[in-house]
Amino acid sequence: MTTTAPHRHRDTPGTGPHRVGLVAATAAGRRHARTLAAAWPHARLVEADGVADALRTAWTTCDAVVVFLATGAVVRVLAPLLGDKRTDPAVVVVDEAARHAVALLGGHAGGANPLAAEVAALLDARPVVTTATDAVDLPGLDTLGWPVEGAVAAVSRAILDGEPVRLVADAVWPLPALPPNVHPGPPTGEHPQDGYRVLVTDRIVPVDDRTVVLRPPSLVAGVGSSRGVAAAEVDALLHRALADAGLSPASLRCLASVDVKADEEGIRATADALGVPLRTWPAAELSAVDVPHPSEVVRAAVGTPSVAEAAALRDGGTLLVPKTASAMATVAVARHTPRGRLAIVGLGPGAADLRTPRAVAELRRAAVVVGLDQYVDQVRDLLRPGTRVLASGLGAEEERARSAVAEATAGHAVALVGSGDAGVYAMASPALEYADERIDVVGVPGVTAALAAAALLGAPIGHDHVYLSLSDLHTPWAVIERRVAAAAEADLVALLYNPRSRARDWQLGAVLATFAAHRPPQTPVGVVRNASRPDEQVHLATLATFDPSVVDMYGLVVVGSSQTRLVGGRMVTPRGYRWRG
């Protein structure tokens, strides 16, 4: 499968392929601007005869502008240039001392709010965001990543004011959490005409001054054509087919065709104009798709009896518009069932500053958060109002995994959280045993307990190492013994998870005895308890002196290899095989 053409929506200006204009009036401003330019490959200092001319130039040539100037001066220069918030560049204003980064223009549509956060992070400043939804921690209707139509301001104000707002959707889509005053209503077309509404539909519906329509990416348009078809013909045929079916082009997920049409300029140009990708499939794959109107003429030409219908249905869905033709093109449109979203999030070892920005973003994107109660408690302050929390206690791992997958399968946006990295002795494995192709899965790596412990101990895992769990809850002890013996004989540094509990008080001693049979008695052994948390403890000893009774289930034990040494009170495993003193 081949995919081409850009996505519909812009990325964050600092990280995406955008032109960021930097405008500064003073030496201090230029110094701050150079800091941003060094971090952002697509940022540049805009020079002109004066700062006002530089600001105007940046406005007309860049996707985003960061200005080191007084807010009032920026307003006076830019006021005559303001056009449409959907197309104007984002503007962030930074004061002379770089204490504040103010999202001045294009907070949502232009991306100024996240840009202000990026600027603040780089300059050690404070981001200032004044858009109402961000101020009260609600997702803006125009920030959900979908096209939005209608009374955005009026409905947003109703949500902010706590007025009843009906969410009316054709299907369950993985939207972020919405506040409690936004409640589900009857299916589209069965609602009364009073009150505020958020409609989620791909159908063309009447809109009034109390209605917002969110356009989910539910439609796939299959396109076939003769060689050399004009973009105008493809575009006209597609829009006519959608209009006749009462469907909105804003809900197009992509155009789809056969591989031999991947370079067909008329189809590519239509995808570009719509702001959606063009996906193409091999003829052999399309020929296996069951379609209502196969054609032997088409098979003879391109190797499949259907292009438009087969491409529209390649990933499943329901055909809404059977193939319809113009002189040189054919189109067909299918509606695809929403896919739920399961983010498996590693929260890190405990400290908030060791939690990744991506983990925070996924927590704030989720409508449902599932996890062990003590881990959920660590992140409750990050969750948006209206987030549904499914927390449970120790020993309910399978229940949490099943619940998270079930919620995602029902179409929701779900975050399943765990400490450290969710893939290391945590929730990723049990969850993915139940997840199937009906949902999208996003893995968010986290700083593992092993990495946090190793950093506190020094550099014990500078060479080959192995993770071992001593818990025999799911693995027979005889299997664990064989793995420990193999690691000991291979002279690998060993990181021992679940090392000791009240019910398992002898196994750690037996494991250390196995390592001692293959390593010198002065081999360092370290244990870190509650790494990165307020009651963090670090203990160093050797195989000859280590006391297993200092360890419990909140600790992680690191056994050095024969090459590991104590240097300045820290464990160090050299990267080479020969110790270099």
XYZ file of C-alpha atoms in Angstrom:
581
model
C 0.000 0.000 0.000
C 1.251 3.469 -0.888
C 0.195 6.691 0.791
C 0.893 10.157 -0.527
C -0.336 13.707 -0.050
C -0.338 15.841 3.081
C -2.553 15.600 6.129
C -5.381 18.044 6.551
C -4.178 19.688 9.770
C -1.056 21.542 10.758
C 1.460 20.174 13.225
C 2.863 22.085 16.150
C 4.924 24.932 14.630
C 8.095 24.236 16.546
C 8.304 20.566 15.603
C 6.545 20.283 12.249
C 7.691 21.284 8.752
C 6.727 24.938 9.295
C 8.339 28.265 8.692
C 8.650 30.000 12.037
C 9.567 33.661 11.795
C 11.529 35.187 14.676
C 11.352 38.967 15.054
C 13.454 40.892 17.588
C 14.070 44.570 18.216
C 16.905 44.425 20.764
C 20.118 42.548 21.448
C 18.417 40.579 24.232
C 15.551 39.667 21.916
C 17.955 38.520 19.226
C 19.786 36.405 21.798
C 16.545 34.697 22.773
C 15.642 34.293 19.106
C 18.947 32.527 18.462
C 18.088 30.066 21.234
C 14.866 29.173 19.428
C 16.554 29.028 16.027
C 19.139 26.588 17.388
C 16.349 24.277 18.578
C 14.044 24.600 15.577
C 15.507 23.822 12.132
C 12.652 25.632 10.362
C 12.899 28.855 12.361
C 14.764 31.937 11.150
C 15.369 35.476 12.282
C 13.483 37.819 9.929
C 15.491 40.942 9.110
C 14.199 44.165 7.544
C 14.788 47.920 7.682
C 12.825 48.116 10.915
C 11.140 45.815 13.381
C 7.675 46.710 12.062
C 8.673 45.760 8.516
C 10.243 42.557 9.800
C 7.016 41.692 11.607
C 4.925 42.335 8.492
C 7.290 40.195 6.417
C 7.101 37.339 8.933
C 3.293 37.614 8.960
C 3.052 37.186 5.195
C 5.772 34.554 4.716
C 5.656 32.314 7.794
C 3.233 29.854 9.376
C 4.019 31.090 12.878
C 5.712 34.161 14.330
C 7.535 34.602 17.640
C 8.023 38.298 18.428
C 10.346 39.719 21.066
C 8.553 43.008 21.493
C 5.916 44.715 23.625
C 2.414 43.312 23.136
C 0.932 46.727 22.371
C 3.474 47.391 19.626
C 2.738 44.013 18.037
C -1.002 44.684 18.112
C -0.601 48.063 16.415
C 1.486 46.565 13.605
C -0.651 43.482 12.992
C -4.171 44.888 13.460
C -4.507 46.039 9.815
C -3.309 42.634 8.588
C -5.802 40.437 10.432
C -7.918 38.290 8.142
C -9.318 34.895 9.188
C -8.239 33.004 12.296
C -8.292 29.800 10.289
C -5.571 31.059 7.945
C -3.697 33.774 9.842
C -0.355 32.660 11.306
C 0.062 31.971 14.990
C 1.705 34.786 16.927
C 3.514 34.442 20.257
C 4.902 37.512 22.008
C 7.846 37.279 24.406
C 8.890 40.085 26.743
C 12.409 41.528 26.851
C 13.463 39.432 29.853
C 11.894 36.259 28.422
C 9.727 35.786 31.487
C 6.463 35.226 29.606
C 5.482 33.701 26.245
C 2.036 35.042 25.355
C -0.164 33.249 22.809
C -1.491 36.421 21.171
C -3.146 35.266 17.940
C -4.250 31.895 16.565
C -4.343 30.108 19.898
C -6.351 27.166 18.584
C -6.537 27.309 14.800
C -2.991 28.539 14.302
C -1.372 26.538 17.083
C -0.190 29.521 19.148
C -1.117 27.876 22.450
C 1.206 24.866 22.076
C 3.795 27.111 20.429
C 3.784 29.352 23.513
C 4.389 26.273 25.646
C 7.337 25.260 23.461
C 8.821 28.736 23.542
C 8.443 28.874 27.308
C 10.136 25.500 27.735
C 13.140 26.585 25.660
C 13.525 29.996 27.307
C 12.603 28.958 30.853
C 9.623 31.295 30.652
C 5.985 30.975 31.628
C 3.422 30.308 28.867
C 0.436 32.638 28.946
C -2.706 31.202 27.325
C -5.962 33.140 27.541
C -8.327 31.135 25.336
C -11.265 30.279 27.572
C -11.348 26.514 27.097
C -7.635 26.155 27.809
C -7.930 28.350 30.882
C -10.431 25.936 32.456
C -8.800 22.794 31.034
C -11.489 21.887 28.496
C -10.774 20.706 24.934
C -11.716 23.366 22.406
C -14.160 22.188 19.751
C -11.761 23.530 17.127
C -8.767 21.658 18.578
C -10.003 18.084 18.245
C -8.283 17.540 14.913
C -11.491 17.356 12.867
C -13.132 19.945 10.634
C -15.732 21.910 12.572
C -18.655 23.922 11.257
C -21.355 26.097 12.748
C -21.660 28.109 15.939
C -18.310 27.208 17.492
C -18.144 30.283 19.736
C -21.730 30.000 20.990
C -21.554 26.291 21.776
C -18.104 26.637 23.353
C -19.469 29.375 25.589
C -22.405 27.156 26.564
C -19.999 24.360 27.498
C -17.906 26.796 29.542
C -20.967 28.183 31.290
C -22.182 24.730 32.282
C -25.337 24.900 30.190
C -26.781 21.602 28.925
C -25.261 20.614 25.581
C -26.305 17.478 23.698
C -23.654 15.389 21.992
C -25.404 13.740 19.059
C -23.296 11.265 17.086
C -23.951 8.774 14.321
C -21.471 6.438 16.016
C -19.091 6.335 18.976
C -15.864 8.108 18.071
C -12.704 8.288 20.219
C -13.215 11.865 21.372
C -11.394 13.247 24.412
C -13.239 13.692 27.682
C -15.976 16.300 27.613
C -17.402 17.917 30.756
C -20.499 16.494 32.471
C -22.833 19.142 31.025
C -22.174 17.667 27.556
C -24.346 14.574 27.535
C -25.322 12.086 24.810
C -28.510 12.774 22.872
C -30.642 10.779 20.402
C -29.238 9.874 16.965
C -28.867 12.631 14.417
C -32.194 13.441 12.796
C -34.231 12.519 15.903
C -33.310 15.514 18.045
C -35.487 18.480 18.918
C -34.372 21.799 17.499
C -33.930 23.670 20.780
C -30.853 23.886 22.997
C -27.167 23.638 22.204
C -25.880 20.686 20.237
C -22.632 19.130 19.093
C -23.348 16.921 16.094
C -20.769 14.314 15.053
C -21.728 13.193 11.577
C -20.541 12.893 8.001
C -24.008 13.778 6.705
C -25.046 17.205 5.504
C -27.373 18.529 8.198
C -29.037 21.881 8.847
C -27.052 24.096 11.189
C -28.387 26.891 13.372
C -26.847 29.383 15.786
C -26.765 26.788 18.585
C -25.265 23.898 16.663
C -21.713 22.791 15.969
C -20.964 19.984 13.519
C -17.813 17.923 13.941
C -16.816 16.035 10.806
C -15.291 12.662 11.707
C -12.937 11.024 9.166
C -15.446 8.330 8.248
C -15.522 8.350 4.436
C -13.176 6.755 1.929
C -13.599 7.715 -1.700
C -12.368 5.168 -4.224
C -11.254 6.764 -7.484
C -10.460 5.269 -10.866
C -9.669 7.068 -14.076
C -8.342 6.974 -17.562
C -4.775 8.141 -18.038
C -4.472 11.908 -18.145
C -7.760 12.731 -16.422
C -8.049 16.372 -15.373
C -8.216 17.214 -11.674
C -11.262 19.373 -12.343
C -13.163 16.338 -13.658
C -12.235 14.142 -10.687
C -13.097 16.916 -8.238
C -16.449 17.687 -9.857
C -17.463 14.027 -10.025
C -16.493 13.399 -6.404
C -18.324 16.452 -5.058
C -21.407 15.658 -7.094
C -21.461 12.068 -5.824
C -21.094 13.216 -2.222
C -23.752 15.907 -2.569
C -26.223 13.505 -4.160
C -25.729 11.151 -1.195
C -26.000 13.962 1.352
C -22.420 13.475 2.539
C -19.873 16.117 3.514
C -16.462 16.184 1.793
C -15.044 17.397 5.129
C -15.427 13.818 6.422
C -13.202 12.291 3.777
C -10.457 10.247 5.389
C -8.594 9.680 2.151
C -8.867 9.010 -1.552
C -8.026 5.450 -2.578
C -7.093 3.839 -5.857
C -5.000 1.144 -7.486
C -1.200 1.335 -7.421
C -0.896 2.151 -11.117
C -2.789 5.391 -10.387
C -0.382 6.514 -7.656
C 1.189 9.010 -10.052
C -2.050 10.072 -11.782
C -1.804 13.842 -11.491
C -5.529 14.499 -11.661
C -6.200 12.182 -8.706
C -3.183 13.407 -6.720
C -4.123 17.039 -7.249
C -7.662 16.353 -6.046
C -6.338 14.738 -2.865
C -3.997 17.685 -2.320
C -6.822 20.186 -2.767
C -8.949 18.301 -0.237
C -6.033 18.026 2.184
C -6.274 14.232 2.493
C -3.870 11.408 1.658
C -4.057 9.328 -1.488
C -3.763 5.618 -0.633
C -3.125 3.117 -3.386
C -3.282 -0.670 -3.352
C -1.878 -3.416 -5.582
C -4.348 -4.701 -8.168
C -4.103 -8.202 -6.691
C -5.365 -6.956 -3.322
C -8.235 -5.006 -4.858
C -9.269 -7.966 -6.977
C -9.960 -9.921 -3.763
C -12.496 -7.343 -2.533
C -16.128 -8.315 -3.079
C -17.877 -5.492 -4.972
C -21.385 -5.105 -6.415
C -20.305 -3.947 -9.883
C -17.202 -5.773 -11.170
C -16.055 -5.157 -14.723
C -14.035 -7.435 -16.964
C -13.049 -4.399 -19.019
C -11.444 -2.878 -15.945
C -9.785 -6.207 -15.091
C -8.217 -6.343 -18.519
C -6.927 -2.791 -18.182
C -5.483 -2.742 -14.661
C -5.628 -6.305 -13.307
C -8.645 -5.978 -11.005
C -12.371 -6.050 -11.858
C -12.952 -2.963 -9.704
C -10.942 0.099 -8.763
C -13.293 2.687 -7.265
C -15.562 0.341 -5.288
C -12.774 -2.044 -4.296
C -10.498 0.768 -3.142
C -13.306 2.341 -1.122
C -14.031 -1.012 0.543
C -10.445 -2.283 0.854
C -10.409 -1.762 4.654
C -14.035 -2.775 5.166
C -16.941 -0.417 5.601
C -20.324 0.041 3.957
C -20.698 1.221 0.391
C -22.836 4.373 0.367
C -22.162 5.524 -3.177
C -21.764 2.764 -5.788
C -19.397 3.570 -8.585
C -20.503 6.525 -10.635
C -18.706 7.713 -13.722
C -17.906 10.732 -15.812
C -16.142 10.684 -19.167
C -12.730 9.749 -17.731
C -13.238 9.040 -14.012
C -15.175 6.826 -11.607
C -15.769 7.289 -7.891
C -17.366 5.277 -5.104
C -17.719 6.174 -1.434
C -17.750 3.918 1.624
C -18.393 4.734 5.272
C -16.022 3.121 7.710
C -16.849 2.122 11.271
C -15.029 4.178 13.909
C -12.025 2.551 15.476
C -11.476 2.945 19.180
C -8.111 4.045 20.465
C -6.080 2.347 23.173
C -3.012 4.184 24.431
C -0.821 2.013 26.645
C 0.996 4.578 28.753
C 4.122 4.160 30.848
C 4.090 6.739 33.646
C 7.749 6.335 34.579
C 9.138 5.385 37.999
C 7.094 7.917 39.973
C 8.547 11.426 39.799
C 6.479 13.831 37.710
C 9.546 15.181 35.899
C 10.383 11.669 34.678
C 6.970 11.371 33.042
C 7.218 11.994 29.312
C 5.322 14.787 27.539
C 3.797 12.148 25.265
C 2.398 10.314 28.272
C 0.821 13.547 29.520
C -0.650 14.251 26.077
C -2.232 10.795 25.899
C -3.737 11.138 29.361
C -5.308 14.438 28.356
C -6.559 12.973 25.082
C -8.316 10.051 26.758
C -11.995 9.872 27.691
C -11.415 6.737 29.780
C -8.391 6.029 31.979
C -7.799 2.514 33.322
C -5.147 1.530 35.821
C -4.026 0.397 39.233
C -5.535 2.754 41.791
C -2.203 4.014 43.136
C -0.937 4.802 39.628
C -4.147 6.572 38.631
C -3.875 8.691 41.773
C -0.479 9.940 40.546
C -2.037 11.506 37.439
C -5.536 12.583 38.452
C -4.466 16.218 38.257
C -3.666 15.742 34.552
C -7.064 14.372 33.549
C -9.604 16.606 31.864
C -12.991 17.231 33.487
C -15.378 14.454 32.509
C -12.716 11.754 32.221
C -14.109 8.392 33.275
C -11.700 6.550 35.586
C -11.679 2.756 36.014
C -9.259 2.048 38.853
C -8.742 -1.229 40.668
C -6.400 -2.695 43.250
C -3.454 -5.059 43.206
C -4.016 -8.411 41.576
C -6.623 -7.243 39.058
C -4.280 -6.989 36.060
C -6.366 -9.171 33.762
C -9.546 -7.321 34.697
C -7.884 -3.978 33.881
C -6.580 -5.288 30.569
C -9.994 -6.611 29.550
C -11.758 -3.413 30.630
C -9.387 -1.188 28.676
C -9.734 -3.248 25.493
C -13.530 -3.444 25.876
C -13.807 0.339 26.221
C -11.607 0.885 23.171
C -13.534 -1.707 21.170
C -16.697 0.239 21.994
C -15.125 3.211 20.205
C -13.737 5.256 23.081
C -10.346 6.904 23.530
C -8.725 4.922 26.340
C -5.474 5.264 28.254
C -4.273 2.178 30.116
C -1.610 3.317 32.558
C 1.174 1.570 34.376
C 4.372 2.519 36.152
C 7.747 2.520 34.452
C 7.348 1.312 30.894
C 4.036 -0.409 30.266
C 5.787 -3.073 28.195
C 8.169 -4.187 30.954
C 6.445 -6.544 33.418
C 3.363 -4.350 33.120
C 0.051 -3.932 31.315
C 1.004 -3.923 27.632
C 1.308 -7.693 27.294
C -2.017 -8.675 28.909
C -3.873 -5.894 27.092
C -2.507 -6.760 23.675
C -3.453 -10.388 24.168
C -7.073 -9.244 23.975
C -6.792 -6.350 21.499
C -7.654 -7.112 17.884
C -7.771 -5.232 14.594
C -10.897 -3.294 15.563
C -8.924 -0.782 17.591
C -5.888 1.418 17.107
C -3.141 0.855 19.654
C -0.585 3.489 20.626
C 2.366 2.564 22.816
C 3.850 5.310 24.959
C 7.226 4.315 26.395
C 8.171 5.278 29.920
C 11.326 5.437 32.013
C 11.589 1.976 33.533
C 12.314 1.227 37.164
C 15.518 -0.411 35.958
C 16.698 2.745 34.202
C 15.796 4.945 37.158
C 17.583 2.589 39.552
C 20.628 2.278 37.317
C 20.967 6.073 37.137
C 20.948 6.275 40.935
C 23.471 3.470 41.314
C 25.887 4.877 38.713
C 26.398 3.031 35.440
C 25.781 -0.654 36.185
C 24.199 -1.443 32.807
C 26.946 0.021 30.638
C 27.379 -3.392 29.034
C 25.167 -6.433 28.362
C 22.453 -7.014 30.921
C 19.254 -8.968 31.498
C 15.920 -8.273 33.180
C 14.558 -11.078 35.382
C 11.405 -11.223 37.469
C 11.538 -13.375 40.589
C 7.765 -13.515 40.910
C 6.497 -17.082 40.498
C 2.869 -15.984 40.278
C 2.787 -16.585 36.506
C 6.119 -18.368 35.964
C 7.081 -21.626 37.708
C 10.051 -21.251 40.042
C 11.923 -23.996 38.214
C 11.812 -21.899 35.038
C 13.035 -18.820 36.916
C 15.925 -20.844 38.374
C 17.035 -21.954 34.889
C 16.962 -18.388 33.602
C 18.912 -17.116 36.603
C 21.516 -19.833 36.101
C 21.864 -18.931 32.420
C 22.324 -15.238 33.221
C 24.864 -16.040 35.917
C 26.872 -18.313 33.638
C 26.747 -15.751 30.796
C 28.220 -13.106 33.135
C 25.391 -10.654 32.447
C 24.497 -7.800 34.759
C 21.111 -8.798 36.196
C 18.247 -6.493 37.095
C 15.892 -8.340 39.410
C 12.250 -7.220 39.435
C 9.794 -8.370 42.124
C 12.775 -9.522 44.190
C 11.179 -10.308 47.551
C 7.868 -10.220 49.367
C 6.440 -11.485 52.642
C 5.303 -14.665 50.890
C 8.575 -15.097 48.963
C 11.297 -14.460 51.510
C 13.925 -17.066 50.526
C 14.124 -16.888 46.727
C 16.312 -13.778 46.510
C 18.951 -15.384 48.721
C 18.955 -18.462 46.503
C 19.328 -16.328 43.383
C 22.246 -14.391 44.853
C 23.899 -17.688 45.769
C 23.633 -18.763 42.134
C 25.320 -15.569 40.978
C 27.983 -15.932 43.685
C 28.922 -19.336 42.254
C 29.979 -17.622 39.009
C 31.329 -14.238 40.196
C 33.898 -12.897 42.652
C 32.632 -12.171 46.183
C 33.438 -8.451 45.749
C 30.964 -8.172 42.838
C 28.792 -5.102 43.567
C 25.106 -5.529 44.320
C 22.780 -2.560 44.565
C 19.171 -2.155 45.565
C 17.033 0.900 44.920
C 13.705 1.261 46.684
C 11.017 3.603 45.309
C 13.312 5.162 42.722
C 12.514 8.855 42.102
C 9.828 8.961 44.809
C 9.956 10.923 48.076
C 11.010 7.876 50.132
C 13.704 6.798 47.671
C 16.493 4.652 49.172
C 19.756 3.405 47.649
C 21.836 0.619 49.194
C 25.163 -0.736 47.941
C 26.926 -3.924 48.988
C 28.678 -6.921 47.426
C 27.701 -10.506 46.799
C 29.597 -11.419 49.964
C 27.957 -8.794 52.196
C 24.501 -8.221 50.764
C 21.600 -8.851 53.149
C 18.403 -9.861 51.294
C 16.259 -8.793 54.237
C 16.721 -5.105 53.269
C 14.687 -5.774 50.107
C 10.931 -5.773 49.593
C 8.559 -5.573 46.612
C 9.207 -1.841 46.237
C 12.878 -2.438 45.492
C 14.847 -3.424 42.421
C 18.101 -5.366 42.813
C 21.038 -4.958 40.432
C 23.714 -7.670 40.446
C 26.921 -6.661 38.689
C 28.869 -8.810 36.276
C 32.395 -9.974 37.007
C 33.571 -6.734 35.379
C 31.429 -4.362 37.461
C 33.341 -2.225 39.964
C 32.637 0.316 42.687
C 34.193 3.647 41.716
C 33.637 6.628 43.976
C 30.740 4.869 45.649
C 29.019 4.088 42.346
C 28.508 0.856 40.409
C 30.263 0.962 37.035
C 30.246 -1.745 34.362
C 32.829 -0.801 31.702
C 31.776 -0.781 28.087
C 34.831 -2.867 27.104
C 35.580 -6.361 28.300
C 38.855 -5.276 29.880
C 38.721 -3.055 32.963
C 40.642 0.142 32.373
C 41.657 1.522 35.740
